[in-house]
Coordinates of C-alpha atoms (C1' of nucleotides) in Angstrom, one line a residue:
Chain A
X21 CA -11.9 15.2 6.6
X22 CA -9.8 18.2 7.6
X23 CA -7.0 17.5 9.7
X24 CA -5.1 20.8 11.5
X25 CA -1.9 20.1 12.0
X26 CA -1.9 20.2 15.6
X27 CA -3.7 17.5 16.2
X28 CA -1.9 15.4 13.2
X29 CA -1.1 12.1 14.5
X30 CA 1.4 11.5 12.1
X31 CA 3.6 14.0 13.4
X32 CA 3.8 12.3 17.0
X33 CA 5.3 9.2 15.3
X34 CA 8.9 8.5 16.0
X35 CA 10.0 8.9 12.6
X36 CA 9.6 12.8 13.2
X37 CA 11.2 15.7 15.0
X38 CA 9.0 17.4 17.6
X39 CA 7.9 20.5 17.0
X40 CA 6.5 23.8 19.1
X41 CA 3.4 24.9 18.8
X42 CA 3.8 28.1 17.2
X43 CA 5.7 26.6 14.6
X44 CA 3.3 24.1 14.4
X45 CA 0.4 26.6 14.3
X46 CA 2.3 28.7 11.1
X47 CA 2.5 25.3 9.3
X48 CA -1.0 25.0 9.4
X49 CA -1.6 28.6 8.4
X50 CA -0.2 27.5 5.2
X51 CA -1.7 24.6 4.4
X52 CA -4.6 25.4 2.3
X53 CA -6.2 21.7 2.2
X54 CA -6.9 18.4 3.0
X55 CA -7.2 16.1 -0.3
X56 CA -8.6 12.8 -0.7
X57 CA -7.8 11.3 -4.0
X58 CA -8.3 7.7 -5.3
X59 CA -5.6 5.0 -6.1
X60 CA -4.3 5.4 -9.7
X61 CA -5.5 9.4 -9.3
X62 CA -2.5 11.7 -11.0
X63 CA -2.0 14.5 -9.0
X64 CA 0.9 16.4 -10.4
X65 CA 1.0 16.0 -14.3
X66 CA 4.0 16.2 -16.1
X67 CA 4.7 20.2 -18.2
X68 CA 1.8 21.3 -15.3
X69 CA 2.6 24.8 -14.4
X70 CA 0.6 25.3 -11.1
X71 CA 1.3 22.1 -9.4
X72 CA 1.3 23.0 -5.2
X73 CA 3.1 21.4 -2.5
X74 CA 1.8 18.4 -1.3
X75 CA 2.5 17.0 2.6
X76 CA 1.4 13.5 2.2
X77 CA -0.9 12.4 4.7
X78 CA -1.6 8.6 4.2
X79 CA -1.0 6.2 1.5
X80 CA 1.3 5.5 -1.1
X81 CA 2.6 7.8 -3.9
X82 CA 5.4 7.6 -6.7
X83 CA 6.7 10.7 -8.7
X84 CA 7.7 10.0 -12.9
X85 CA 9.5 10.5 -16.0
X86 CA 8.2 9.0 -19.4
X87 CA 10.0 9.4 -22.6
X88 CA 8.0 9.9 -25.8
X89 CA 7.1 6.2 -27.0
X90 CA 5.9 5.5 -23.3
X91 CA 9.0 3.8 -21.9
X92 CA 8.0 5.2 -17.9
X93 CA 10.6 5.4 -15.3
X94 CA 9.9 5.9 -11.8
X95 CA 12.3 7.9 -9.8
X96 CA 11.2 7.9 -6.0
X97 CA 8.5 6.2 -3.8
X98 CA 7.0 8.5 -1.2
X99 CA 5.8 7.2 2.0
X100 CA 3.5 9.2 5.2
X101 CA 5.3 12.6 5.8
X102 CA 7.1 13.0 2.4
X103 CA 7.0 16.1 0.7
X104 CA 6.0 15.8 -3.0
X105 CA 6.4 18.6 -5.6
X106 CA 9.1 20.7 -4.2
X107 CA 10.5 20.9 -8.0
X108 CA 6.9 21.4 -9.2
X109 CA 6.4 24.3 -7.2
X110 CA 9.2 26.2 -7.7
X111 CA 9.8 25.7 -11.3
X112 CA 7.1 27.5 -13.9
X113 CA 6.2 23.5 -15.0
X114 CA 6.7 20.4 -13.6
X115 CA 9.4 17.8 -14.9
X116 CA 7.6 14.8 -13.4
X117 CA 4.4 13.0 -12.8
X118 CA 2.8 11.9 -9.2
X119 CA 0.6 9.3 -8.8
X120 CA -1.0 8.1 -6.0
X121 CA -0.3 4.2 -5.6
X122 CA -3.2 3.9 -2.5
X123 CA -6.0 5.2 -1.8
X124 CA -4.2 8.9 -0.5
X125 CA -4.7 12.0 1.2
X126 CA -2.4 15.1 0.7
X127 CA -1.8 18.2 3.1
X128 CA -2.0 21.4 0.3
X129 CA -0.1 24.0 0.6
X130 CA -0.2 26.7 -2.0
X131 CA 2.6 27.0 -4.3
X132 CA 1.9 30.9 -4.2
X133 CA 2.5 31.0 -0.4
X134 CA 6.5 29.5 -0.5
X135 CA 7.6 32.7 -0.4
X136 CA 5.8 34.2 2.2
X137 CA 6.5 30.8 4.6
X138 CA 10.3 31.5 3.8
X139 CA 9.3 35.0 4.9
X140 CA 7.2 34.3 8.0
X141 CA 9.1 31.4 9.8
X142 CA 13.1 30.7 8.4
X143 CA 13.1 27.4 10.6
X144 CA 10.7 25.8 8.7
X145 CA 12.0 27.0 5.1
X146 CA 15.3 25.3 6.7
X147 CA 13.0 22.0 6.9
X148 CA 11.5 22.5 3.2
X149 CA 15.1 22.6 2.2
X150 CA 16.4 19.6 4.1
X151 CA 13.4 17.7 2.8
X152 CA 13.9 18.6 -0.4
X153 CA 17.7 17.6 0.3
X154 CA 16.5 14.2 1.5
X155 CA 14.1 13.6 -1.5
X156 CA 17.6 14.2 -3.7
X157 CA 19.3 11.3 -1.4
X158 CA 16.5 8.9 -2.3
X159 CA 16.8 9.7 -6.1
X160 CA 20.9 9.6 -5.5
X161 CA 20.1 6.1 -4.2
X162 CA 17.7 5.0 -6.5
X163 CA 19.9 5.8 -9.4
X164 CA 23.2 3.8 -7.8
X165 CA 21.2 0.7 -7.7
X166 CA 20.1 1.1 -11.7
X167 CA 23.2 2.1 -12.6
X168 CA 25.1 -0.4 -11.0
X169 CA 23.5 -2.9 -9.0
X170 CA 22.5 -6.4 -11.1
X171 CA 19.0 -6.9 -11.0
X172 CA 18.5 -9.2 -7.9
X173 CA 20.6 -6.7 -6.0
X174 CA 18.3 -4.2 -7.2
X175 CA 15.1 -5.8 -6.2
X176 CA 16.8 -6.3 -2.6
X177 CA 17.8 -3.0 -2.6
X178 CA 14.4 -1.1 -3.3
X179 CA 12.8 -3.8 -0.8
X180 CA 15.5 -2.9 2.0
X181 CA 15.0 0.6 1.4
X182 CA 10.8 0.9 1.6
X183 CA 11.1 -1.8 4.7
X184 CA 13.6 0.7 6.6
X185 CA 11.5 4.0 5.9
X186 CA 7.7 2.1 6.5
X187 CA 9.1 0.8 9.6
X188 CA 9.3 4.0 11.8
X189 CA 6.2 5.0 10.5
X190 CA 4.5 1.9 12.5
X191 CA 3.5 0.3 8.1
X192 CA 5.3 -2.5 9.4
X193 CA 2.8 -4.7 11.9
X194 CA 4.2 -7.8 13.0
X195 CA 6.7 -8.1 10.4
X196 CA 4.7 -7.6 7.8
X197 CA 4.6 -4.9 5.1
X198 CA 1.5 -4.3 3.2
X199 CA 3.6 -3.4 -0.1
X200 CA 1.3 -1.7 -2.2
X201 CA 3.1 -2.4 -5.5
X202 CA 2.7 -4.3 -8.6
X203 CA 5.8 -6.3 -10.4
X204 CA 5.2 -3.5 -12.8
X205 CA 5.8 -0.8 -10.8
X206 CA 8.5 -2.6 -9.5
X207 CA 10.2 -3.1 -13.0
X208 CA 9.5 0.7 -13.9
X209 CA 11.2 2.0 -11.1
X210 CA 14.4 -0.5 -10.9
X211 CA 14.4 -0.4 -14.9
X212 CA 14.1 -3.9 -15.6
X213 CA 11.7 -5.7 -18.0
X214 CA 8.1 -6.9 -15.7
X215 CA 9.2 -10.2 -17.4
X216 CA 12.5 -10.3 -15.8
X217 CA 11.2 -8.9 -12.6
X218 CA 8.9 -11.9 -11.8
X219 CA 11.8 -13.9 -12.6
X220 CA 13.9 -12.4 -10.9
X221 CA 12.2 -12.1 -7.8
X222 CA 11.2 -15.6 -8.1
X223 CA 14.5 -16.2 -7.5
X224 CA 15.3 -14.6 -4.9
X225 CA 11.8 -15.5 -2.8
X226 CA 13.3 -19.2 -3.5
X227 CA 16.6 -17.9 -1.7
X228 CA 14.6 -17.8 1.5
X229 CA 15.2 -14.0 2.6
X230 CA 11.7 -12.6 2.5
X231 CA 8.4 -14.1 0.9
X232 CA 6.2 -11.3 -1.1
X233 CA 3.1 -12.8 -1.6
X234 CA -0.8 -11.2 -2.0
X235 CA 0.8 -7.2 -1.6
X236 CA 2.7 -9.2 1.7
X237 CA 6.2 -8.2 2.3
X238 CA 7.8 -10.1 4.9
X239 CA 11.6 -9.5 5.4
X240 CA 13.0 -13.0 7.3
X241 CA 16.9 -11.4 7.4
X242 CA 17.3 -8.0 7.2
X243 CA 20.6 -8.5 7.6
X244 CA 21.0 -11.2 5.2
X245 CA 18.7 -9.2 2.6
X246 CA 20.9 -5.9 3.2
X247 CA 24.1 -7.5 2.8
X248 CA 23.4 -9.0 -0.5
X249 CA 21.8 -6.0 -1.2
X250 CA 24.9 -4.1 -0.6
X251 CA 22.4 -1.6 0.7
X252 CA 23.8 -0.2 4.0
X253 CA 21.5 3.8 4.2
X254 CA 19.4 4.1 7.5
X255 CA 16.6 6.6 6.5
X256 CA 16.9 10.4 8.5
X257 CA 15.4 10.2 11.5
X258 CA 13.8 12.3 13.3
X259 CA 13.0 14.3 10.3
X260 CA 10.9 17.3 10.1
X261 CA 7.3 17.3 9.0
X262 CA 5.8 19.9 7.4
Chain B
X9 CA 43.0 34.7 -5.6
X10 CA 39.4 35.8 -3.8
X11 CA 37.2 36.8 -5.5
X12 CA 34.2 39.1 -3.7
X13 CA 30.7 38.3 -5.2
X14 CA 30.1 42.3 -6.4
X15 CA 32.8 41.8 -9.4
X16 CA 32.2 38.2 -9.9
X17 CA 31.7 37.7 -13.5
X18 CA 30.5 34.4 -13.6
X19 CA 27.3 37.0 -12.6
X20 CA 27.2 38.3 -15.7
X21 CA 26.3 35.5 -18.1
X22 CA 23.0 35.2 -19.2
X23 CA 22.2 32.3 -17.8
X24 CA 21.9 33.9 -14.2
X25 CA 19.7 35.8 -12.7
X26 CA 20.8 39.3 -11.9
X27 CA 20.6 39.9 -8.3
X28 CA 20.3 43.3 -6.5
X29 CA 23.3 44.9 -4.7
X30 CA 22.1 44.5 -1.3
X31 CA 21.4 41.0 -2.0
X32 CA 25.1 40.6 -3.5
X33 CA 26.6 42.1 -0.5
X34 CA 24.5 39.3 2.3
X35 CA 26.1 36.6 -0.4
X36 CA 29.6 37.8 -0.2
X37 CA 29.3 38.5 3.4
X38 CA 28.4 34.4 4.0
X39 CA 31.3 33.4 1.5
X40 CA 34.0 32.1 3.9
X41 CA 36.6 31.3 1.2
X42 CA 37.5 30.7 -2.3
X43 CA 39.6 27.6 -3.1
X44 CA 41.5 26.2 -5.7
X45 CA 42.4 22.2 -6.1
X46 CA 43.2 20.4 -8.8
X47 CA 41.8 17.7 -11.1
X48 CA 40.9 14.5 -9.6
X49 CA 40.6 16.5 -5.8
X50 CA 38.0 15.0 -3.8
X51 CA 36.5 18.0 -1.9
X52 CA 33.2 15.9 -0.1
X53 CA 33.8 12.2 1.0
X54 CA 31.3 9.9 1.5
X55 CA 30.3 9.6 5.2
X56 CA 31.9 13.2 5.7
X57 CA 30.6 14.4 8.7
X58 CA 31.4 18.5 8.2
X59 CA 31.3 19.0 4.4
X60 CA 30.4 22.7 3.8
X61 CA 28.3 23.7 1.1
X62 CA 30.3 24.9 -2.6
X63 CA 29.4 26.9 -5.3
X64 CA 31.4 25.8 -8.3
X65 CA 33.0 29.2 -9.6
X66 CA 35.4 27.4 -12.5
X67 CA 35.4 24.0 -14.2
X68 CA 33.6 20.5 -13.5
X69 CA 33.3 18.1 -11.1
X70 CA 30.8 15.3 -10.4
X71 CA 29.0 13.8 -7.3
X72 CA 29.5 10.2 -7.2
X73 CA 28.4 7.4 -4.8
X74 CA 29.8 3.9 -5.0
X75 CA 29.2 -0.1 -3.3
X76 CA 31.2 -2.0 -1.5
X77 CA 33.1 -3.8 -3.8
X78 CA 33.9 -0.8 -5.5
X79 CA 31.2 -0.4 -8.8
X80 CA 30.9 3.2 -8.8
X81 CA 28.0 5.1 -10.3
X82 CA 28.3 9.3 -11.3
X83 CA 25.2 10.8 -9.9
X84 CA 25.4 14.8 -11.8
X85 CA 28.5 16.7 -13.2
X86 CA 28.3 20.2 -12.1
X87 CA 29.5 22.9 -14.2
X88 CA 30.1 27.0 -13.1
X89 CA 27.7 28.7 -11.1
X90 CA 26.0 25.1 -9.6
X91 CA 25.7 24.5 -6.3
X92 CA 27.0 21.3 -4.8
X93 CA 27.3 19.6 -1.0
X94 CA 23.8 20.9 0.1
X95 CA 22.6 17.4 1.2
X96 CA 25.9 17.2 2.9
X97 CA 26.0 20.5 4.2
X98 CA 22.3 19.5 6.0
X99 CA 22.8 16.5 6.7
X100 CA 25.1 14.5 9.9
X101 CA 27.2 13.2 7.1
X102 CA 27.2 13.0 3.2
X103 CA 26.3 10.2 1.1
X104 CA 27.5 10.7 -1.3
X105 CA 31.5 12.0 -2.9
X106 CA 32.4 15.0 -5.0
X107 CA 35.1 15.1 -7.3
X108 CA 36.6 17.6 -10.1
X109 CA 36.7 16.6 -12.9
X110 CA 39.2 19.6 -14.0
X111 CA 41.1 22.4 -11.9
X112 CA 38.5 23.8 -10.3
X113 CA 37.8 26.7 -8.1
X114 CA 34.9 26.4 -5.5
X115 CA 33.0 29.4 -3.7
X116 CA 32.9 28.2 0.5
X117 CA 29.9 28.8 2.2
X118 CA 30.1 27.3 6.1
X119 CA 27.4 24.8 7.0
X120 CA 27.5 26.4 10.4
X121 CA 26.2 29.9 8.5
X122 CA 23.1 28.6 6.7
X123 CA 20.4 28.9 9.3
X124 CA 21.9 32.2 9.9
X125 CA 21.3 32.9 6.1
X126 CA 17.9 31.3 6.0
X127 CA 17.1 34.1 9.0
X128 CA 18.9 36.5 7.5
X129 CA 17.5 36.8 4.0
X130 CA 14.6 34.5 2.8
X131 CA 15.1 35.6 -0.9
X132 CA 18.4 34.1 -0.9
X133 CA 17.0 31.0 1.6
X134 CA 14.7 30.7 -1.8
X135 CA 17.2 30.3 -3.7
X136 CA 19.3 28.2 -2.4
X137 CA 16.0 25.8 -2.0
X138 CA 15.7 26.6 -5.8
X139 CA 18.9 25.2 -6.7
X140 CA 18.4 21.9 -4.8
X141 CA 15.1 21.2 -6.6
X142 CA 17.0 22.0 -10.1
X143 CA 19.9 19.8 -8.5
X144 CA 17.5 17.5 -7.7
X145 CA 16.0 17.4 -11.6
X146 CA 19.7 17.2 -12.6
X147 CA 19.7 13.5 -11.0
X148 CA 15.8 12.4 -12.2
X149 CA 16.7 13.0 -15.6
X150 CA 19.7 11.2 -15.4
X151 CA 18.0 8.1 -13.6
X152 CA 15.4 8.1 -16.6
X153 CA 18.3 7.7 -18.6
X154 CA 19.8 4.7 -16.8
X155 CA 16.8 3.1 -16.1
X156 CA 14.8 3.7 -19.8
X157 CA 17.1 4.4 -22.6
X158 CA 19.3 2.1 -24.8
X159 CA 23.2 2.8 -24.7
X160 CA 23.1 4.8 -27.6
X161 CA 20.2 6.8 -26.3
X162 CA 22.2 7.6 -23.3
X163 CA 24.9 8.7 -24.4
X164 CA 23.3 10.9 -26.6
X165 CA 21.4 12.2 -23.9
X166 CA 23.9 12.7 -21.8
X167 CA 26.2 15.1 -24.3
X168 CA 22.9 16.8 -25.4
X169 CA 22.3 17.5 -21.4
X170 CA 25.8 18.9 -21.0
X171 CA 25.7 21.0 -24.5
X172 CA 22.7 22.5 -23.4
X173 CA 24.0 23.3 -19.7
X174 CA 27.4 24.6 -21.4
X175 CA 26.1 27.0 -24.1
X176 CA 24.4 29.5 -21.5
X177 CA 27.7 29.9 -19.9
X178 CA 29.7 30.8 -22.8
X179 CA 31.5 27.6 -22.2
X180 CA 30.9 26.6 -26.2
X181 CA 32.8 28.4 -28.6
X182 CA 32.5 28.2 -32.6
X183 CA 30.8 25.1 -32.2
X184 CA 33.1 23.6 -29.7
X185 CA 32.6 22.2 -26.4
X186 CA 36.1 21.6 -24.4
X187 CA 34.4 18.0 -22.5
X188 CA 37.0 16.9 -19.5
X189 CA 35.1 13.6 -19.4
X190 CA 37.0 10.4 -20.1
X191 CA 34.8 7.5 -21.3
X192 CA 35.1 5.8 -18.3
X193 CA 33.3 8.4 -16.6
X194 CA 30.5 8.4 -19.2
X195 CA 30.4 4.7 -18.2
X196 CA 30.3 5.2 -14.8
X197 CA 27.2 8.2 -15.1
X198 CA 25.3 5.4 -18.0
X199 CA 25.5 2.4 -15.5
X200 CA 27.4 1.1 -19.1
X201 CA 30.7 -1.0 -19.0
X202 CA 33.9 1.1 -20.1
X203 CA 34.1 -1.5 -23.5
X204 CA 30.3 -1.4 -24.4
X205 CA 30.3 2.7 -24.0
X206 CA 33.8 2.6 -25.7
X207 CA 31.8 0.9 -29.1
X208 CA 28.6 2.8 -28.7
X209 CA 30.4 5.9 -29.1
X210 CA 32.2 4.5 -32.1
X211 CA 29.2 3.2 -33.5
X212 CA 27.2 6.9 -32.7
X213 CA 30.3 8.6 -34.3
X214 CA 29.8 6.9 -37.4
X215 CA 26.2 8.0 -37.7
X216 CA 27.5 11.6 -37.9
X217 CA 25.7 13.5 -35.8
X218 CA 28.5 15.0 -33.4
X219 CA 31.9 14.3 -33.4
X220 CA 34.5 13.9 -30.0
X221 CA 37.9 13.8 -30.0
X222 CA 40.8 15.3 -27.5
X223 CA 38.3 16.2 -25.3
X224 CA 36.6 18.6 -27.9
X225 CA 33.2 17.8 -28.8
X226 CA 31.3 19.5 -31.8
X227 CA 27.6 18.9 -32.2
X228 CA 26.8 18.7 -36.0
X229 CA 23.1 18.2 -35.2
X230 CA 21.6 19.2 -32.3
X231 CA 18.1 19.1 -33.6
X232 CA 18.7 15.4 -34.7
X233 CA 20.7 14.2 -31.7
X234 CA 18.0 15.4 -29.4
X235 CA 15.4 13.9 -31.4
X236 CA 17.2 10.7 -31.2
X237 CA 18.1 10.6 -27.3
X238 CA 14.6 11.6 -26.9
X239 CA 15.9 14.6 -24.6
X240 CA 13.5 17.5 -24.9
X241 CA 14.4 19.6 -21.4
X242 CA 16.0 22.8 -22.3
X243 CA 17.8 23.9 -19.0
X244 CA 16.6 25.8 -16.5
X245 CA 17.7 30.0 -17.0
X246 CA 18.1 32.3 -16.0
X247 CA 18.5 30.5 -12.8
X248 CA 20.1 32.1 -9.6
X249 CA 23.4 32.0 -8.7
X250 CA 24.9 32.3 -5.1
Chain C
dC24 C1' 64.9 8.1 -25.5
dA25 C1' 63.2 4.2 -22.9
dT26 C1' 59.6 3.4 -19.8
dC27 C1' 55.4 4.0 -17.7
dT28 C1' 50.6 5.4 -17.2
dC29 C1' 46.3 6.7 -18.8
dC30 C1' 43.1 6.6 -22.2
dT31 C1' 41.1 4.8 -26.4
dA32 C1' 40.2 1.2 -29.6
dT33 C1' 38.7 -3.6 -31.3
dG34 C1' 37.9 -8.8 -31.6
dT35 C1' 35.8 -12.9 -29.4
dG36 C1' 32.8 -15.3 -26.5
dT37 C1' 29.7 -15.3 -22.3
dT38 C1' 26.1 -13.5 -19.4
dT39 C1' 22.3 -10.7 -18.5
dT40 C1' 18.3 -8.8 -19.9
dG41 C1' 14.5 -8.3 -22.9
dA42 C1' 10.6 -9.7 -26.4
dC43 C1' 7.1 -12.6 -27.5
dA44 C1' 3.9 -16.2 -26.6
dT45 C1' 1.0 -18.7 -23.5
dA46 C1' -1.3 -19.8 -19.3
dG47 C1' -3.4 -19.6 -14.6
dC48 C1' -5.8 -17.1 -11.0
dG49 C1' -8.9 -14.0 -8.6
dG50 C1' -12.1 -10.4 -8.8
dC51 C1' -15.6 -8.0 -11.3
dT52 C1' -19.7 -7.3 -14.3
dC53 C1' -23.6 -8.6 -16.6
Chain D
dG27 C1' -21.8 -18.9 -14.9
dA28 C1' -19.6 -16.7 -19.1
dG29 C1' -16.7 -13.3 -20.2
dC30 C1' -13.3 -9.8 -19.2
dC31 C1' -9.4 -7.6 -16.9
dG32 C1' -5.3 -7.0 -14.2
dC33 C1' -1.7 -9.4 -12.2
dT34 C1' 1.5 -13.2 -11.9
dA35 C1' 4.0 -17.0 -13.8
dT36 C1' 7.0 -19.6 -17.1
dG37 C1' 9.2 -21.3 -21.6
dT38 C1' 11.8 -20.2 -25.8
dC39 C1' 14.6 -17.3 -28.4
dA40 C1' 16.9 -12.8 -29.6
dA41 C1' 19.3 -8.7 -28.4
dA42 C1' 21.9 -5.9 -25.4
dA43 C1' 25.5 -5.5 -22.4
dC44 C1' 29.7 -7.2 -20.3
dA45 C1' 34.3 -9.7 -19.5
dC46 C1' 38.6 -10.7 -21.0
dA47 C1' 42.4 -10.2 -24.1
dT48 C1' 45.2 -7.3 -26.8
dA49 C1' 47.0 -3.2 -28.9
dG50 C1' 48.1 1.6 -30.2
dG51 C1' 48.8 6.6 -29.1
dA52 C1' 49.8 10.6 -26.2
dG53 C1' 51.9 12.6 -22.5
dA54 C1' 54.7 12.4 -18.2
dT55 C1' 58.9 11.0 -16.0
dG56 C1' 63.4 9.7 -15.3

DNA sequence: CATCTCCTATGTGTTTTGACATAGCGGCTC
DNA sequence: GAGCCGCTATGTCAAAACACATAGGAGATG
């Protein structure tokens, strides 16, 4: 199911800049694909040396780290319109896993044609850039709340942060968020136990500031939720789309 | 005490790429300035609205972001030749701070010039996208760190990382690493307490395998001290330098 | 040379987090 | 429907990390 990126829907959403057609029409003279790949499907393997650039499309992915006896860290949720594999591309092996949370499909574009998109349009290797520059900012965030947020805070914090960016992206439908997330991938990517996790987030569902309940997320005080969260970041928007 | 980018010798190490004349000259020609401050300057503030982007020409310094109530967490230390403000040179304001760590002096290019230099040359656009991905991996490792290792592990990790990133730059000499880092900000870049990283390092000293005092830290076993951080990544070289 | 500040060091007790064990629930297969 | 699997839940105990208190050393300052 090929979609050309001028007729994209995602990128009329308000979460992204709009952009003319001729960039528009150079974007999708680069992109070499339209993947469809199944939840749990890995699609940039850690040491791989010819990972692309991926635009994804729909669904839910995560990029991560593992150490050697399997302890798995993971350092960034990615969303509809997030880049994935900037690193991967440009570097002759990848440092990081991606895996697809949901049922996904990627926009491809060949890791062998960065250099000629940098050539052909300098606008949109200004947008590569930035989005790679905003992909940093989520790790930067990600890493404040491990390093220094207790683990409550933490769970508040990643839940803040995934409501604010699904929101603009119309994931949110009536105040709820389908959250496609186990308390495991929760603990991996907060770096907390998945014991500790449930408690912890049993806790703080008995608070009374969201309920989380069959893949569920309901926020009831965003304010509230943020503020105990200490997490204050509004995602970028408009941002560009690629 | 300018230096122009033709007879700078940071250029010459080994662990940078050697650039062509012409592309030298389009560098120099987008350097605006070339300060000095001294330790403990803060050169980006969080929420800075016009922070330029900074190449690091001598010492260390460290991007940092912090919460309200003041628990402060070290995101990367950057050491000669690395790039640093390009999230807040893209972005409507920074969010994150930078600090040196040491006297430092920093390479100035304006955030008004990059488009200009993305039209300008796309080898160097490249580049500069190269270094935000690598800046980028700087931060992911550290985050597995925090999020998956045991205090000992991290710490471990963290001088291995810095050893590693040193040597290339002749920055080790007869063994010896000159490490501007107090233990409270290994503490703040673990997500440890200042006492608990304070008695790790004791407890790692005794072990043997490197040994740190007055800011001088000698490495007795890399091999071993790698093996048991579980920190395999060699550093990125020879990487470009702008 | 007294004083101050910053950094390092160490003992004691508390809090947070993790490990292990066990159990329930819903969906799936055969 | 029996059995299995992935996910969630909860109790008990152990380990990791932190808070607080105290102290010593090195360098700056007056």
């Amino acid at each position: 199911m090929y979609v050309p990126c001028p007729s994209c829907p995602l990128r009329r959403k308000p979460a992204f800049r709009q952009k003319g057609e001729e960039e528009v029409a150079v974007i999708n003279s680069m992109k070499s694909d339209h993947l469809t790949l199944e939840a749990g499907s890995e699609f940039i393997h850690p040491e791989q040396s010819d990972a692309e650039l991926y635009t994804l499309f729909a669904g839910w992915a995560f990029r991560y780290k593992e150490l050697g006896d399997g302890r798995r860290q993971i350092l960034s949720f990615a969303l509809p319109g997030d880049l994935i594999g900037l690193q991967a591309s440009l570097f002759e092996k990848s440092f990081y896993g991606a895996i697809a949370l949901t049922d996904i499909q990627l926009c491809v574009i060949p890791r062998r044609r960065m250099l000629r998109l940098f050539e052909r349009m300098p606008e949109i290797a200004y947008d590569v850039t930035w989005l790679g520059a905003r992909s940093e900012a989520l790790v930067d965030e990600n890493l404040l709340s491990v390093g220094r947020r207790g683990a409550g805070e933490r769970i508040a914090a990643l839940l803040c942060s995934l409501y604010k960016r699904a929101e603009p992206l119309g994931l949110v439908k009536e105040g709820v968020l389908e959250l496609p997330l186990t308390q495991q991938h929760i603990a991996d990517a907060l770096g907390l136990s998945l014991v500790h996790t449930n408690k912890t987030l049993a806790k703080l569902r008995s608070q009374g500031l969201f309920t989380i309940s069959g893949g569920h997320l309901v926020i009831r005080n965003l304010r509230g939720l943020s503020r105990f969260a200490q997490h204050f970041e509004e995602d970028l928007a408009p941002r560009p789309l690629i």
